[in-house]
Coordinates of C-alpha atoms and ligand atoms in Angstrom, one line a residue:
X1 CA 0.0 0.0 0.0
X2 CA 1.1 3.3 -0.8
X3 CA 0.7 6.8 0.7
X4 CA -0.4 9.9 -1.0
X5 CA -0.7 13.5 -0.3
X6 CA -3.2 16.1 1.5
X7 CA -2.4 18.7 -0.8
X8 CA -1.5 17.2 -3.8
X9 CA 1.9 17.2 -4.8
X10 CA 4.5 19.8 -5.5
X11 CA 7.4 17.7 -7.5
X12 CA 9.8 18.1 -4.8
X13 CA 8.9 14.6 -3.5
X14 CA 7.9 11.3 -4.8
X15 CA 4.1 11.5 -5.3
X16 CA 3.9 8.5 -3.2
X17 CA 5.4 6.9 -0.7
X18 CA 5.7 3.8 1.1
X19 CA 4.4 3.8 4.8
X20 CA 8.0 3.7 6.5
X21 CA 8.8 6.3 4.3
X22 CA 5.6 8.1 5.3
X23 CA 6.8 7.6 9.2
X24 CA 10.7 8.9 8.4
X25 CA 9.4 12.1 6.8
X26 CA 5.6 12.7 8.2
X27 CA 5.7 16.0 6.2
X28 CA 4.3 16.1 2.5
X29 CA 4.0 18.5 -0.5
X30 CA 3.2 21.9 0.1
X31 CA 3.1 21.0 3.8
X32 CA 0.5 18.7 3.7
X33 CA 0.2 14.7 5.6
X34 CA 0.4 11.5 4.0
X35 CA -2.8 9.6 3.9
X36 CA -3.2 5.8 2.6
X37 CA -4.5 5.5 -0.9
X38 CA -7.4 2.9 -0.4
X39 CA -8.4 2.2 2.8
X40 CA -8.8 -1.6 3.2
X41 CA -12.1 -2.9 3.2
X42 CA -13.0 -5.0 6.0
X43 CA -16.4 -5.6 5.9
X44 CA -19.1 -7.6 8.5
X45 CA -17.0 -10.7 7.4
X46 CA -13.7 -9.5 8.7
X47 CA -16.1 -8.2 11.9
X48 CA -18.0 -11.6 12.1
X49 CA -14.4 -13.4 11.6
X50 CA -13.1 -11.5 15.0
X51 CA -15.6 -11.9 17.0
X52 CA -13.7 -14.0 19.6
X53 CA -9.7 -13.0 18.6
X54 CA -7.4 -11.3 21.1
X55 CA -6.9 -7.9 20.8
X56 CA -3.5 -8.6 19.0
X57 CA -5.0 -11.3 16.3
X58 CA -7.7 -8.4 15.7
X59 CA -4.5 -6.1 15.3
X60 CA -2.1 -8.1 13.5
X61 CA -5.1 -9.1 10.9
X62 CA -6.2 -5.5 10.5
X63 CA -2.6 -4.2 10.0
X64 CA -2.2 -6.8 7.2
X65 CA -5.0 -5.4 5.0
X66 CA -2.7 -2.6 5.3
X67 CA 0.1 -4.1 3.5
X68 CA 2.4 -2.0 5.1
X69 CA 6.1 -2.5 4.2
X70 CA 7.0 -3.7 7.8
X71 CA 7.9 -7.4 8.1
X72 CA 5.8 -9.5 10.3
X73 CA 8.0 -10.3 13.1
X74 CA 8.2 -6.2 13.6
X75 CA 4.7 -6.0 13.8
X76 CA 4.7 -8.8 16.5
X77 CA 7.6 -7.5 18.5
X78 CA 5.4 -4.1 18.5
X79 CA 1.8 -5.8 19.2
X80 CA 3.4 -7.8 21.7
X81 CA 3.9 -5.1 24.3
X82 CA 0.3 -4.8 24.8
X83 CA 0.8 -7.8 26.8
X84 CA 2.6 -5.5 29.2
X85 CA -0.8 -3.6 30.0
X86 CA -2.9 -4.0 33.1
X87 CA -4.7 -7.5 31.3
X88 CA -2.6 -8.9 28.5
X89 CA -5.8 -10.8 27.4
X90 CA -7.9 -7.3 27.1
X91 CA -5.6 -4.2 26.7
X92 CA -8.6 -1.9 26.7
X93 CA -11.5 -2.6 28.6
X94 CA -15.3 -1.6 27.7
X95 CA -17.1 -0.7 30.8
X96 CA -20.9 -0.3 30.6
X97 CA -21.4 2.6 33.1
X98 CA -25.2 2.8 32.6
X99 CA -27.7 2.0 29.8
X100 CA -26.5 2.9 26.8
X101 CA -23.1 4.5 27.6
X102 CA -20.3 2.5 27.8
X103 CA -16.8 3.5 28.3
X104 CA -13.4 2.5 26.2
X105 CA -10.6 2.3 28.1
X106 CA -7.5 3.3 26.3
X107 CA -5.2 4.3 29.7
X108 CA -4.3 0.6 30.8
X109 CA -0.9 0.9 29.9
X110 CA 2.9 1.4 31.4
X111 CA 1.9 5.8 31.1
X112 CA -1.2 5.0 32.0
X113 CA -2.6 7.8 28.9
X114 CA -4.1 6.9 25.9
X115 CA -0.8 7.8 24.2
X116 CA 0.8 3.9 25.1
X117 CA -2.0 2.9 22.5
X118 CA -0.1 4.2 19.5
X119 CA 3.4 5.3 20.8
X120 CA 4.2 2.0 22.2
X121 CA 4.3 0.1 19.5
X122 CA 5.6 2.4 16.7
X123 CA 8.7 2.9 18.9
X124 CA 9.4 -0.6 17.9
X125 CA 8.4 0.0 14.5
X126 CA 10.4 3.1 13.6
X127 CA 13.5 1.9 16.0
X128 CA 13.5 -1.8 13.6
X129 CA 13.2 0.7 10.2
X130 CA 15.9 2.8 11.7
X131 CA 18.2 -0.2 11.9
X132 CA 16.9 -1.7 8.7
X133 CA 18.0 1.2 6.9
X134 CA 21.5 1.7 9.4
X135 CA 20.4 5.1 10.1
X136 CA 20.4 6.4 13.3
X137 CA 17.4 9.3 14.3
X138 CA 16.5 12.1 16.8
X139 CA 12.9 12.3 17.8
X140 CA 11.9 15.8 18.9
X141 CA 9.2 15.9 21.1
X142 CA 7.4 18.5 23.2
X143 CA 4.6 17.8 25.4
X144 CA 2.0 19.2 27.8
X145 CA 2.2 16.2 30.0
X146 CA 0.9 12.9 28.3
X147 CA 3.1 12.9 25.0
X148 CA 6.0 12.9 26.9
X149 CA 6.0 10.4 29.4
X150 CA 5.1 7.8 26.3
X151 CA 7.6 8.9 24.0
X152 CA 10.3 8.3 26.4
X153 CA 9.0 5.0 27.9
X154 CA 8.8 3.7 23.8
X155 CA 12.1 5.0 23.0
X156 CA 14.4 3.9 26.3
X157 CA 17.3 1.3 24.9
X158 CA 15.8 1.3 21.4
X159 CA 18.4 0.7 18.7
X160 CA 19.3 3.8 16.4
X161 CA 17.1 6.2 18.2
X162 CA 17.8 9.0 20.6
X163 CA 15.0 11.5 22.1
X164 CA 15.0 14.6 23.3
X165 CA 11.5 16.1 24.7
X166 CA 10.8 18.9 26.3
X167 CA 8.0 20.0 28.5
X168 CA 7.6 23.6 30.1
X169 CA 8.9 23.2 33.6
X170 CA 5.6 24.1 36.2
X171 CA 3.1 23.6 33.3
X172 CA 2.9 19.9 34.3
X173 CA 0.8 18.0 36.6
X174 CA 3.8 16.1 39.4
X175 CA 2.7 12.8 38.1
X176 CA 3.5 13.8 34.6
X177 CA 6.7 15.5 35.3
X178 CA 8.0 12.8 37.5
X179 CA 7.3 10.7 34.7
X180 CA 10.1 12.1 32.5
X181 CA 12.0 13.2 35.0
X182 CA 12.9 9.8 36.6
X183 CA 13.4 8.1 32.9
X184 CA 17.1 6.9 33.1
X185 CA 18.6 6.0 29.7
X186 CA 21.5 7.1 28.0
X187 CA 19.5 7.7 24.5
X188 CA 17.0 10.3 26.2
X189 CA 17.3 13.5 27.4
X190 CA 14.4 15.0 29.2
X191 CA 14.5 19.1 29.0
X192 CA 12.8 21.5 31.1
X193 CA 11.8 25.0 29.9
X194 CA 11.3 28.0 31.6
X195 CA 8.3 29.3 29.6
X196 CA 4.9 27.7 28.4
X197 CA 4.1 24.8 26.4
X198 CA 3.8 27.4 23.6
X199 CA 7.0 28.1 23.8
X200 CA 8.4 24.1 23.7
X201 CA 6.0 23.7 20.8
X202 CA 7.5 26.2 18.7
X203 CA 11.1 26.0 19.8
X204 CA 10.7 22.5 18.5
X205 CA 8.8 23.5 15.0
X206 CA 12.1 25.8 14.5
X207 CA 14.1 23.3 15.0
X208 CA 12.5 20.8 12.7
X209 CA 12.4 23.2 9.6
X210 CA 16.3 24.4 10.8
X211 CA 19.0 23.6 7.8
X212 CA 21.8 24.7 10.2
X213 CA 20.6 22.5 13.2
X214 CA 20.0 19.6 10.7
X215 CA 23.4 19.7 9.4
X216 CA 24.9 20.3 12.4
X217 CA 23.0 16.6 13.0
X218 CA 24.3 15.5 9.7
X219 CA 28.2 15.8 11.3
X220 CA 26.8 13.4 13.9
X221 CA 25.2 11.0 11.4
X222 CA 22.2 11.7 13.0
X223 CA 18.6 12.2 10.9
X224 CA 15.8 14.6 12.7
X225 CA 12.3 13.1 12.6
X226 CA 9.4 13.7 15.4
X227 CA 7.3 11.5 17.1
X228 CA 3.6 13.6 17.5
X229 CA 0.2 12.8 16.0
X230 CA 0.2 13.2 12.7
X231 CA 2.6 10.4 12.1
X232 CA 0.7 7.9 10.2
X233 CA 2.4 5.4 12.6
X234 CA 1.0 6.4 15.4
X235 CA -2.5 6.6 13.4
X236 CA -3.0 3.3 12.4
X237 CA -3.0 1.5 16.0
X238 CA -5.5 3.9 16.7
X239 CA -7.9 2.5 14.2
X240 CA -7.6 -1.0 16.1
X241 CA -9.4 -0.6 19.3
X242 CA -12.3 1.3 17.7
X243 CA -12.6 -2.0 15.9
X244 CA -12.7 -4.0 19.1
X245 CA -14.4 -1.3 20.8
X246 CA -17.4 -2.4 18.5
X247 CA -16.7 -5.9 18.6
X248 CA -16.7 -6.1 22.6
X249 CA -19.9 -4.4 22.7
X250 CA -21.3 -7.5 20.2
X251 CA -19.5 -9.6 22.9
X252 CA -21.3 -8.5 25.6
X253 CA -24.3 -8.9 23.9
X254 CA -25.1 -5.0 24.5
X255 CA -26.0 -4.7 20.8
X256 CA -26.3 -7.6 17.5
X257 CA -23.7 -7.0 14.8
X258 CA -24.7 -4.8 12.3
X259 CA -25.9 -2.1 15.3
X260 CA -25.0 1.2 14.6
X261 CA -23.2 2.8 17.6
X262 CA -22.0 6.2 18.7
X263 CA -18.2 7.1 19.2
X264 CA -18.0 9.7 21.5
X265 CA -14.0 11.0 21.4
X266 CA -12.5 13.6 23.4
X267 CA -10.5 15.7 20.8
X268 CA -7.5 17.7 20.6
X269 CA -5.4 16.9 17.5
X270 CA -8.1 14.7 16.1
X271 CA -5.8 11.3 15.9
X272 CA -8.4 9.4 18.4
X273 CA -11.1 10.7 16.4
X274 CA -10.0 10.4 13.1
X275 CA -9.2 6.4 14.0
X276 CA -13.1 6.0 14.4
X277 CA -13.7 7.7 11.1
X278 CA -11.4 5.2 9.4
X279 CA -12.6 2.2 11.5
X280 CA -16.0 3.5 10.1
X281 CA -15.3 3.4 6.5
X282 CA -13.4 0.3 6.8
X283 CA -17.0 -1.4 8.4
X284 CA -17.3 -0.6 11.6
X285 CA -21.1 0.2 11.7
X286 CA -21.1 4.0 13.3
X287 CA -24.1 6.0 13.7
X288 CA -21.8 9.6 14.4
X289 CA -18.6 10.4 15.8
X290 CA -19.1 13.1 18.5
X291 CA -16.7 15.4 19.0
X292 CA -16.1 16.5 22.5
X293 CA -13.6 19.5 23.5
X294 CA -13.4 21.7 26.5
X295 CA -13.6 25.8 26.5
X296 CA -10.8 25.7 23.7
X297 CA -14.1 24.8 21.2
X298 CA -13.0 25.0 17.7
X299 CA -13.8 22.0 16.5
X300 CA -17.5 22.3 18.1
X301 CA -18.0 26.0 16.5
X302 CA -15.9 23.8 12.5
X303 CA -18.9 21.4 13.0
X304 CA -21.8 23.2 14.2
X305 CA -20.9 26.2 11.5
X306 CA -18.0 25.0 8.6
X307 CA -16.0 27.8 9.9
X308 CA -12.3 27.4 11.6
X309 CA -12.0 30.4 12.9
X310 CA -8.7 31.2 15.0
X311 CA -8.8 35.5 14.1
X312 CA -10.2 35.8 17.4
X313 CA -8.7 32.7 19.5
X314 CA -6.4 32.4 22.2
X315 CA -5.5 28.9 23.9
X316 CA -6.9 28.5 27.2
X317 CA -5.4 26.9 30.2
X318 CA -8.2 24.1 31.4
X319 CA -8.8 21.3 33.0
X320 CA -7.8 19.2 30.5
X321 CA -4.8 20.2 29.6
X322 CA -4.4 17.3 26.9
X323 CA -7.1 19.0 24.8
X324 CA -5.8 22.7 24.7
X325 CA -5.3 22.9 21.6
X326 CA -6.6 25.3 18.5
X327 CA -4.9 24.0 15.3
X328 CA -6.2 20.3 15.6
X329 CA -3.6 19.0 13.0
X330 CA -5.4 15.7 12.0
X331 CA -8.3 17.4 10.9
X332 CA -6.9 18.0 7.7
X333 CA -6.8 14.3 6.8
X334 CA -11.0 14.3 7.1
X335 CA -11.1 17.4 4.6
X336 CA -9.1 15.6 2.3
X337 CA -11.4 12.3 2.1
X338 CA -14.8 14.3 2.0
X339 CA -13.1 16.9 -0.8
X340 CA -10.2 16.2 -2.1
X341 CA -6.4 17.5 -2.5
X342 CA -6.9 20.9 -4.1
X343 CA -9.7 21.7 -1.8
X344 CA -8.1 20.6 1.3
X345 CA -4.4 22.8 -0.1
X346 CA -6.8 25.4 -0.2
X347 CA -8.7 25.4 2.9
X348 CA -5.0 24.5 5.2
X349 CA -3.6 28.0 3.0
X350 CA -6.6 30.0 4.0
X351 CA -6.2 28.5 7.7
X352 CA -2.1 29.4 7.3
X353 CA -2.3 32.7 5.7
X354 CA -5.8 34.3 7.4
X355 CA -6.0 32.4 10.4
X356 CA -9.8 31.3 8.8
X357 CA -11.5 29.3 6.7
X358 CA -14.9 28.2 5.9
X359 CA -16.8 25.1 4.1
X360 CA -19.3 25.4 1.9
X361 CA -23.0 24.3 2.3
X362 CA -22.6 21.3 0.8
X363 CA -19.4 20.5 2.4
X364 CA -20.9 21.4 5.7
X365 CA -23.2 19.1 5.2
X366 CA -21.3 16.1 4.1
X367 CA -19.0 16.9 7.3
X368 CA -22.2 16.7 9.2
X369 CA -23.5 13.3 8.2
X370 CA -19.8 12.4 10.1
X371 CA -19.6 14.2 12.8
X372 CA -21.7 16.0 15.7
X373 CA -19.6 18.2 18.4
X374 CA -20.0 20.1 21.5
X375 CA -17.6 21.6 24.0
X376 CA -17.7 21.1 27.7
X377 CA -16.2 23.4 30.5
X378 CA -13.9 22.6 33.2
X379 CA -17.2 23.4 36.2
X380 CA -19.3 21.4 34.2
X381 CA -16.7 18.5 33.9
X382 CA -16.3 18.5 37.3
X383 CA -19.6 18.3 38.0
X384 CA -20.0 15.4 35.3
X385 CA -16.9 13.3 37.0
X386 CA -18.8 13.8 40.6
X387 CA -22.7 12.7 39.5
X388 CA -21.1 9.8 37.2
X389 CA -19.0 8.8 40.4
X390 CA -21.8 9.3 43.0
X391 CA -24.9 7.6 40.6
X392 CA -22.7 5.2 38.9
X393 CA -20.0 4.7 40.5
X394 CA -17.4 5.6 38.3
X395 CA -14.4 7.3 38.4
X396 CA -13.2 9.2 35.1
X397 CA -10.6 12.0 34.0
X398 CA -11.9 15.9 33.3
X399 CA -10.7 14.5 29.8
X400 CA -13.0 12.0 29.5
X401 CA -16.2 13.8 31.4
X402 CA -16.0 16.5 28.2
X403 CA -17.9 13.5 26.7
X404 CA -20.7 13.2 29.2
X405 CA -22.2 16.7 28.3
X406 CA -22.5 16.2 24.4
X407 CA -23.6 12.8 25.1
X408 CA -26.6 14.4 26.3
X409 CA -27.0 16.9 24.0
X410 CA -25.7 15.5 20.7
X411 CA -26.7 11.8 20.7
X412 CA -30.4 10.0 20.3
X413 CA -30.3 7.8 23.7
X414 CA -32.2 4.5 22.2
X415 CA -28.7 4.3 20.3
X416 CA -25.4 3.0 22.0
X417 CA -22.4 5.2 22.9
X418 CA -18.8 4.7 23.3
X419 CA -17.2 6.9 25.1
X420 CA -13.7 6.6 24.6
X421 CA -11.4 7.5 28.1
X422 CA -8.3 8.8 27.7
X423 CA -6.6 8.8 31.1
X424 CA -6.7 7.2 34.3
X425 CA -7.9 9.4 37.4
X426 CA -3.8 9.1 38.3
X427 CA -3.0 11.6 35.8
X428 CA -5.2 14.6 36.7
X429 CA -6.1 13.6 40.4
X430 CA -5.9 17.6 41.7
X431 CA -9.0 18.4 39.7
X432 CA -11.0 14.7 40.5
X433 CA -10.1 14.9 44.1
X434 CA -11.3 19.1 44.1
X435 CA -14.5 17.2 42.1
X436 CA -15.2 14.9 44.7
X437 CA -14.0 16.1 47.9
X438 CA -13.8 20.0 46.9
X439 CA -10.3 19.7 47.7
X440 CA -8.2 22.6 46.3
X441 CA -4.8 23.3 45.1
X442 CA -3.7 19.8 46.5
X443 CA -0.6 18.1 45.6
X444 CA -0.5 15.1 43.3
X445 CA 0.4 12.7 46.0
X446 CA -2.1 14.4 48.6
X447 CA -5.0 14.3 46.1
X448 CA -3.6 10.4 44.6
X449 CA -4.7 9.7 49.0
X450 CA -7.6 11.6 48.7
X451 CA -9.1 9.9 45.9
X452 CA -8.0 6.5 46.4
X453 CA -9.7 6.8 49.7
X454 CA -13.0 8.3 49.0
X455 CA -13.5 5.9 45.7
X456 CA -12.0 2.5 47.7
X457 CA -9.2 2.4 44.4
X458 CA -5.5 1.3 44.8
X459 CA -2.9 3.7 43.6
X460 CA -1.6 1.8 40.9
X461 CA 2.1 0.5 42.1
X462 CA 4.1 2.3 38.8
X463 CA 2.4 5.8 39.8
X464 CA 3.0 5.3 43.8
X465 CA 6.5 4.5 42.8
X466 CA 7.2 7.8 41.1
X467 CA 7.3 9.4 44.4
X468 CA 10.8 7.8 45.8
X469 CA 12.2 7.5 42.3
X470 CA 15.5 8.9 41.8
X471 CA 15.4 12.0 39.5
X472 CA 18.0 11.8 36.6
X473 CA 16.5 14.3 34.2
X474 CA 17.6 17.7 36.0
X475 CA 18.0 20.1 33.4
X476 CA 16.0 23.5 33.4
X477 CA 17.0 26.1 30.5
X478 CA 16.0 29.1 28.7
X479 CA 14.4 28.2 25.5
X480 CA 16.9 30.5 23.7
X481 CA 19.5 27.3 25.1
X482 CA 17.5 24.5 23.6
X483 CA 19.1 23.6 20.5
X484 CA 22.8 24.0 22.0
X485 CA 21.6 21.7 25.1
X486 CA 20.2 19.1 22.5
X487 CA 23.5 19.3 20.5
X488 CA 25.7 19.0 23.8
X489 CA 23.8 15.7 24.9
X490 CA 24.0 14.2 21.3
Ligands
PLP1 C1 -3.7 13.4 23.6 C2 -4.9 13.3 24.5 C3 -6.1 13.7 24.1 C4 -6.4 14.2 22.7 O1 -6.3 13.2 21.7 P1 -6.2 13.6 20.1 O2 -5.9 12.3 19.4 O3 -5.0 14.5 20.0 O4 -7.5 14.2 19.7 C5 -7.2 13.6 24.9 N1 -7.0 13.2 26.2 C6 -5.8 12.9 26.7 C7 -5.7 12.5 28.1 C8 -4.7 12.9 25.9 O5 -3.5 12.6 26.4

């Protein structure tokens, strides 16, 4: 299978590529993403077929339909480290939490963050290509908290890979800073910032489009790549549990095969979501992907109006932090398989030049036979995590409540929902424990106690551990220092 272009193609690369290729080098003509050509069809055969597999026969079948150029023992080196989450025999859990709405859990890995889903085993995949091709790569990454932690447990002691990520030092939650902090292996390097996550973000954009820092790699023998969403790599294993999200709702006998369902995805960069929208065109029978995002709404006001409007936007700090985010990067794939590549160039220029652009009728239309949005605030989420706890007793993330409120205002209730949850209560416990107990300002480990207490759960033994962990990653610049700190540790 080969991979072709967002927006169309400019002559200064192959006009397609092969999917390692498409890994190496996420970036295509005129700026665009690589997309697959054809998306396999599955079909209710393939569906009927899996009804009883293991997660990883589901994955290692679907990635073949794929025809990726990765060899088979790759793909089961990567798959295999999904017998490293909390249940090697069900990775990702479906919990029915009250009629109708059931809840896909994508956080039972070693980060415990939806991120494990895909990072974990493309690190394999893009270390094995790596040494397949004896080249040796840096991954940039930068990360608000969940990105980070992921990249560096995937990466530690793989062959031909270094990584250096950096965070903004205070803009953190402990948990997720102790994460990356305590990492010891000689091929990271863990960076703090003084400055935003803003500031990390673009310090790392500069130095991905830098000629001088890339050459200055080049003396090293060292090739620049980046690990975040729009990788293609890290897309197709998110296609996979949508696929056995459906298929362990048929298991449960919660509805027959054929039943269309509801996937209900908290957004940010769109990678979760736009899994479900190729799970859907591959077979998976989907009523609507809902769109859920906190105060930072864009992608409510794209759906609701066909404009993506960022003339008057600012990113807001919330809740959940995971999901502050304006230009939702994977969005761009969607506008490419509902209109095409000189459409899609277009619209992205617009968005790149004016800040702005909007769909037609028609097109806003077509998007919404897809897709249904609303946002959700951080009060409202909090209120969402307590009733959900106190009625049903259970225990989300603010990430994951963004879903509850346009569950009740975008979805018909006779018709099934997946929720899909995106991080364990570990990861954001100051603002479940302030939800629960009204408990403010506390401390990770105070509110980890607090929590674990009120709702009777154990702190899981990789997150208590954090606390006594030796810190190794001590290094706190001035983003002006980053590229000279990156060159010093390669
Ligand atoms: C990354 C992340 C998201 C957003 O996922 P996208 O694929 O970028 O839309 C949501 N919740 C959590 C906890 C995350 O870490």
């Amino acid at each position: 299978m080969n991979f072709i272009q967002t927006r169309g193609y400019d002559a200064t690369k192959p006009k397609t590529v092969s999917f390692s290729q498409a890994i190496l080098s996420p970036i295509a003509s005129f700026g665009g993403l690589y997309v697959p050509q054809t998306l396999p069809n599955l079909g209710e055969e393939f569906l009927d077929k899996h009804l009883n597999s293991s997660y990883k026969e589901l994955a290692s079948d679907m990635l073949s339909r794929f025809e990726i150029d990765i060899e088979k023992s790759v793909i089961d080196e990567a798959l295999a480290l999904y017998d490293k989450f909390d249940d090697a025999l069900n990775p990702v859990p479906v919990v029915k939490v009250k009629e109708n709405l059931y809840v896909s859990e994508l956080y039972h890995g070693p980060t415990r963050a939806f991120k494990d889903m895909a990072l974990q085993p493309f690190g394999v995949v893009l270390s094995s290509i790596a040494q397949r091709n004896n080249e040796n790569y840096l991954i940039l990454a930068a990360t608000s908290g969940d990105t980070g932690p992921a990249a560096l447990e995937t990466f530690k002691n793989r062959a031909n890979v270094q990584v250096a990520c950096l965070y903004p030092d205070g803009g953190t939650s402990d948990v997720q800073r102790l994460q990356m902090v305590t990492e010891d292996a000689k091929n990271l390097k863990v960076i703090g910032i003084n400055g935003v996550f803003d500031d990390a973000q673009n310090a790392l954009k500069k130095l991905l489009a830098s000629e001088d820092f890339k050459s200055a790699l080049k003396e090293k023998n060292i090739l620049l790549s980046a690990a975040n969403s729009v990788n293609f790599g890290r897309i197709i294993f998110q296609i996979i549990y949508h696929i056995h999200s459906y298929l362990e709702l048929t298991r449960q006998g919660a509805i027959v095969m054929g039943e269309k369902v509801y996937l209900n995805v908290p957004s940010g960069n769109f990678g979760n979501a736009l899994g479900g929208y190729y799970a859907w065109k591959m077979g998976v029978p989907v009523e609507k992907i809902i769109i859920s995002s906190n105060e930072n709404n864009v992608l409510t006001k794209l759906i609701k109006t066909g404009k993506y409007d960022l003339r008057d936007s600012k990113v807001v700090s919330t809740t959940s932090p995971a999901m502050d985010i304006l230009k939702s990067s994977n969005v761009e794939r969607i506008l490419f398989d509902m209109f095409g590549d000189v459409r899609t160039r277009e619209l992205m220029e617009n968005l790149e030049k004016e800040n702005y652009y909007e769909l037609t009728s028609d097109e806003l239309v077509k998007l919404q036979e897809c897709f249904d949005a609303d946002f959700c605030d951080g009060d409202e989420g909090k209120k969402y995590i307590k009733d959900t706890f106190t009625n049903d007793n259970y225990l989300m993330d603010p990430h994951t409540a963004t879903c509850l409120k346009s569950y009740e205002t975008c979805s018909n209730p006779a018709i099934k929902t997946i929720v899909y949850s995106t991080a364990e209560w570990t990861k954001f416990s100051p603002v479940i424990a302030n939800a629960l107990t009204g408990e403010v300002d506390a401390q990770d480990i105070v509110a980890l106690q607090a929590i674990s207490k009120e709702a009777k759960l154990e702190i899981p033994a990789m997150i208590q551990g954090l606390f006594s962990k030796k810190i190794v990653q001590d290094t706190i610049i001035e983003k002006e220092d980053i590229e000279k700190e990156i060159l010093k540790f390669l």
